[in-house]
C-alpha positions as CSV (number, residue, x, y, z in Angstrom):
1,X,-0.1,0.1,0.1
2,X,1.5,3.6,-0.9
3,X,1.9,6.0,1.8
4,X,-0.1,8.7,2.1
5,X,2.2,11.0,4.4
6,X,5.7,9.7,3.1
7,X,8.7,10.1,5.5
8,X,11.2,12.7,4.2
9,X,13.9,11.5,5.9
10,X,14.3,8.2,4.0
11,X,15.4,10.6,0.9
12,X,19.1,10.8,1.8
13,X,21.8,11.2,-1.1
14,X,22.1,7.5,-1.5
15,X,18.3,6.8,-1.4
16,X,17.8,9.7,-4.2
17,X,20.8,8.0,-6.4
18,X,18.6,4.9,-6.0
19,X,15.8,6.7,-7.4
20,X,17.5,8.6,-10.0
21,X,18.9,5.2,-11.4
22,X,15.6,3.4,-10.9
23,X,13.8,6.3,-13.1
24,X,16.2,5.8,-15.8
25,X,15.9,2.5,-16.0
26,X,11.9,2.4,-15.8
27,X,12.1,4.9,-18.7
28,X,14.2,3.0,-20.9
29,X,12.1,-0.3,-20.2
30,X,8.7,2.3,-21.1
31,X,10.5,3.8,-24.3
32,X,11.1,0.1,-25.5
33,X,7.8,-1.1,-24.6
34,X,5.8,2.0,-26.8
35,X,8.6,3.5,-28.9
36,X,6.2,5.6,-30.7
37,X,5.1,7.7,-27.7
38,X,6.1,11.0,-27.5
39,X,8.2,10.6,-24.1
40,X,10.1,14.1,-24.5
41,X,6.7,15.8,-23.7
42,X,5.2,13.4,-21.3
43,X,5.4,15.4,-18.1
44,X,2.0,13.3,-16.7
45,X,4.4,10.2,-17.1
46,X,7.4,11.5,-15.5
47,X,5.3,12.8,-12.2
48,X,3.2,9.3,-12.3
49,X,6.9,7.5,-12.1
50,X,8.0,9.8,-9.9
51,X,5.3,9.1,-7.1
52,X,5.6,5.9,-7.8
53,X,9.2,5.9,-6.6
54,X,8.6,8.0,-3.6
55,X,5.6,6.1,-2.5
56,X,7.9,2.8,-2.6
57,X,10.5,4.2,-1.3
58,X,8.7,5.5,1.5
59,X,7.2,2.1,2.2
60,X,11.2,0.9,2.7
61,X,11.6,-0.2,-0.8
62,X,15.3,0.9,-1.9
63,X,16.6,-1.7,-4.3
64,X,16.8,-0.3,-7.8
65,X,15.9,-3.3,-9.5
66,X,12.8,-3.8,-7.0
67,X,11.9,-0.4,-7.8
68,X,12.0,-0.8,-11.5
69,X,10.1,-4.0,-11.4
70,X,7.2,-2.6,-9.0
71,X,6.8,0.7,-11.2
72,X,7.1,-0.7,-14.5
73,X,4.5,-3.8,-13.7
74,X,2.4,-1.0,-12.2
75,X,2.3,1.0,-15.3
76,X,2.5,-1.8,-18.1
77,X,-0.4,-3.9,-16.1
78,X,-2.4,-1.5,-13.9
79,X,-5.0,-4.1,-13.3
80,X,-2.9,-6.8,-11.5
């Protein structure tokens, strides 16, 4: 379950670097899945990914592979 009130103290520099790494990896997976989408102007998708990462980290997920897996699955298979 996603945190409604994420703890801000979990976002230390190391965790932010992991989130950045996960974001880049997620972005690459999504681009490969739909290469014709206009990613350069898709700010809604960027916000959605960022919010998902913030919530996952607040819930204790800090492994970049796990962050990527959970986020990509939630975007590609939203009904799961």
